[in-house]
Amino acid sequence: MNLKKLAEILELSPTTVSRALNGFPEVSEATRERVQQAASEHHYQPNAKAKGLATGRTFAIGHVIPVSAGHEMVNPVFADFLSGASKAYLAAHYDMLLSLVDDDDEESAYRNLTARGRVDGIIVHGPKVDDSRLALLQQLGVPFVVHGRMTESAGYSWVDVNNEGAFSRGTSFLADLGHERIALINGLESMVFAHHRRAGYIEGLAQHGLAIDERLMASAEMTEPYAYSRVAQMLQADNAPTAFIVSSMILAIGARRAIEAQGLVLGRDVSLIAFDDDLSYLKDSEAVPQFTALRSSVREAGVQCAKNLLRLIDNPQSEPLQELWEASLILGDSTAPPLKE
């Protein structure tokens, strides 16, 4: 089915059908609805290039992904986010443009995408505590949405989970069970999400009058071997922690391996709370989950970031769209009161 054939069925001119499908204001609402209904019934898909010529859009969204030895963006969390975003793009007939660049080339990539008119908007990933991209993108004048928040949260659009509140709640939960030696296995604290999680952890300790011990806090790239080595190290130390709160399911797997390697039983000898337990290939979704977890869907965050960006593209003068989501505390088999000595 092409545009000319659809116009013949509707007994309208191809120009009118094109304008109805592309949202031109001179087309009446009744005609627009009639054309859209016919397009759906006859499975008509507009040609992207032709639609772009008619509207001045590219119908593509840019994702700039730094390839770094210090922080690997391409991981199961990122894959779930893209899966959600692509669902929203598909529904709106948009394409996704991924640009993998070296850390030092990230700014040039944003400039090239906008200067050459290759995308209508950009999703920003992995905001850092000291992040120059916000000022750059505002200067470039391109619609964008940040997955997460930069240190300055006003004046731009973002979708984020309340990391500070989640880790405060998780730490408080462990303290309420009676744990006094609670360890944090965190991501890189140069990243805003990990910075907020550390703050929440410290707040949870303070609420229960528990001492802050730097020896019980670890921060690095979130890999399974990192979690294994740091948890093993902490468990072998004097006055070892009886509970851990960790920043991802990948870290939880490493932590569990370390706990079992010490001859300990998770959920009896040592308690653990994980974040991000709702990943497609690492689900914690049995009737009684293996991990107590702080749950917030990364896939749904991808959907919402994409939808909000498409709204900004359609309404350039709209106010920034900002959403802060709360994580749910899901009870599983990995937490219990500490063993009595």
XYZ file of C-alpha atoms in Angstrom, residues 81-261:
181
model
C 16.689 0.527 28.624
C 17.149 0.438 24.829
C 14.557 -2.314 24.528
C 12.004 -0.100 26.278
C 12.932 3.011 24.303
C 12.741 1.159 20.981
C 9.179 0.112 21.823
C 8.153 3.778 22.042
C 10.115 4.686 18.885
C 8.484 1.879 16.912
C 4.996 3.031 17.888
C 5.830 6.576 16.705
C 7.630 5.399 13.522
C 11.012 6.677 14.690
C 14.420 5.075 14.205
C 17.219 4.829 16.759
C 20.728 6.015 15.896
C 23.505 4.646 18.142
C 26.895 6.347 18.088
C 29.680 4.517 19.949
C 32.563 6.897 20.559
C 35.700 7.229 22.665
C 35.298 9.271 25.849
C 37.240 12.160 24.348
C 35.008 12.263 21.249
C 31.639 12.426 23.005
C 31.226 16.199 22.703
C 32.117 16.078 18.994
C 29.525 13.346 18.471
C 26.759 15.526 19.927
C 27.848 18.462 17.794
C 27.958 16.357 14.632
C 24.533 14.816 15.215
C 22.912 18.235 15.559
C 24.965 20.196 13.002
C 24.299 17.635 10.292
C 20.612 17.342 11.205
C 20.773 13.586 11.655
C 18.409 13.351 14.651
C 15.366 15.136 16.048
C 16.356 14.571 19.672
C 18.830 12.871 21.990
C 18.666 10.579 25.017
C 21.539 11.218 27.442
C 22.907 8.239 29.388
C 25.008 7.907 32.526
C 25.039 11.434 34.000
C 28.127 12.215 36.055
C 28.500 14.393 39.142
C 30.641 16.811 37.124
C 28.953 16.630 33.719
C 29.475 19.187 30.945
C 26.887 17.714 28.572
C 23.933 19.619 30.018
C 25.357 23.025 29.097
C 26.484 21.721 25.694
C 23.084 20.313 24.713
C 21.287 23.423 25.922
C 23.690 25.476 23.796
C 23.053 23.261 20.750
C 19.300 23.724 21.163
C 18.397 20.087 20.511
C 15.525 18.434 22.448
C 16.949 15.949 24.944
C 15.980 13.828 27.939
C 18.442 12.538 30.525
C 18.098 9.031 31.959
C 18.941 10.048 35.496
C 19.747 13.499 36.771
C 22.821 15.625 36.665
C 23.809 17.491 39.830
C 21.696 20.433 38.704
C 18.172 19.034 38.241
C 16.282 22.139 37.023
C 15.841 23.471 33.508
C 15.935 20.244 31.496
C 13.976 17.010 31.117
C 14.867 13.818 32.966
C 13.475 10.517 34.232
C 15.138 9.082 37.327
C 14.587 6.723 40.225
C 14.893 8.048 43.769
C 18.239 6.374 44.424
C 18.883 8.208 47.667
C 15.476 7.332 49.073
C 15.756 3.714 47.928
C 19.127 3.113 49.592
C 18.056 4.905 52.743
C 15.017 2.628 52.905
C 17.028 -0.509 52.163
C 19.668 0.314 54.772
C 16.968 1.129 57.322
C 15.271 -2.198 56.599
C 18.477 -4.072 57.394
C 19.001 -1.986 60.537
C 15.424 -2.705 61.654
C 16.212 -6.424 61.366
C 18.997 -5.822 63.899
C 22.058 -5.526 61.649
C 24.662 -3.041 62.871
C 27.510 -3.816 60.439
C 25.985 -3.062 57.019
C 28.255 -2.779 53.970
C 27.687 -0.914 50.692
C 28.916 -2.367 47.383
C 28.328 0.547 45.028
C 28.989 1.586 41.446
C 31.407 4.329 40.429
C 30.613 7.283 42.677
C 31.614 9.741 39.977
C 28.231 8.744 38.475
C 25.226 10.593 39.899
C 23.182 7.447 40.578
C 25.955 5.945 42.754
C 26.601 9.298 44.453
C 22.922 9.397 45.480
C 22.970 5.762 46.615
C 25.927 6.384 48.907
C 24.111 9.400 50.387
C 21.005 7.272 50.983
C 23.045 4.518 52.630
C 24.682 7.012 54.990
C 21.291 8.545 55.770
C 19.880 5.108 56.623
C 22.760 4.431 59.006
C 22.343 7.840 60.634
C 18.623 7.268 61.200
C 19.514 4.257 63.365
C 22.514 5.785 65.093
C 24.948 3.425 63.349
C 28.561 4.410 62.827
C 29.847 5.236 59.337
C 32.810 2.980 58.548
C 34.668 3.671 55.297
C 35.978 0.088 55.371
C 32.419 -1.065 54.731
C 31.985 1.039 51.582
C 33.258 0.034 48.137
C 32.928 1.829 44.818
C 33.989 0.604 41.361
C 32.699 -0.474 37.949
C 29.768 -2.822 38.600
C 31.135 -6.242 37.623
C 30.659 -9.658 39.179
C 34.401 -10.157 39.950
C 34.572 -6.777 41.704
C 31.666 -7.700 43.989
C 33.144 -11.132 44.667
C 36.561 -9.788 45.666
C 35.311 -6.914 47.855
C 32.680 -8.987 49.668
C 35.190 -11.779 50.263
C 37.673 -9.234 51.628
C 35.109 -7.703 53.978
C 33.907 -11.079 55.251
C 37.480 -12.143 56.107
C 38.154 -8.987 58.127
C 37.712 -8.645 61.873
C 34.237 -7.515 62.889
C 32.899 -8.490 59.441
C 29.590 -7.086 58.165
C 26.462 -9.149 58.685
C 24.576 -7.495 55.812
C 25.228 -5.935 52.398
C 23.296 -3.561 50.163
C 24.516 -3.698 46.548
C 23.839 -1.529 43.500
C 22.890 -4.144 40.897
C 21.888 -7.748 40.312
C 25.293 -8.326 38.719
C 26.911 -7.292 42.001
C 24.456 -9.458 43.939
C 25.577 -12.535 41.988
C 29.226 -11.816 42.807
C 28.369 -11.142 46.439
C 26.458 -14.405 46.733
C 29.400 -16.340 45.267
C 31.741 -14.759 47.832
C 29.381 -15.508 50.727
C 29.037 -19.169 49.721
C 32.809 -19.479 49.173
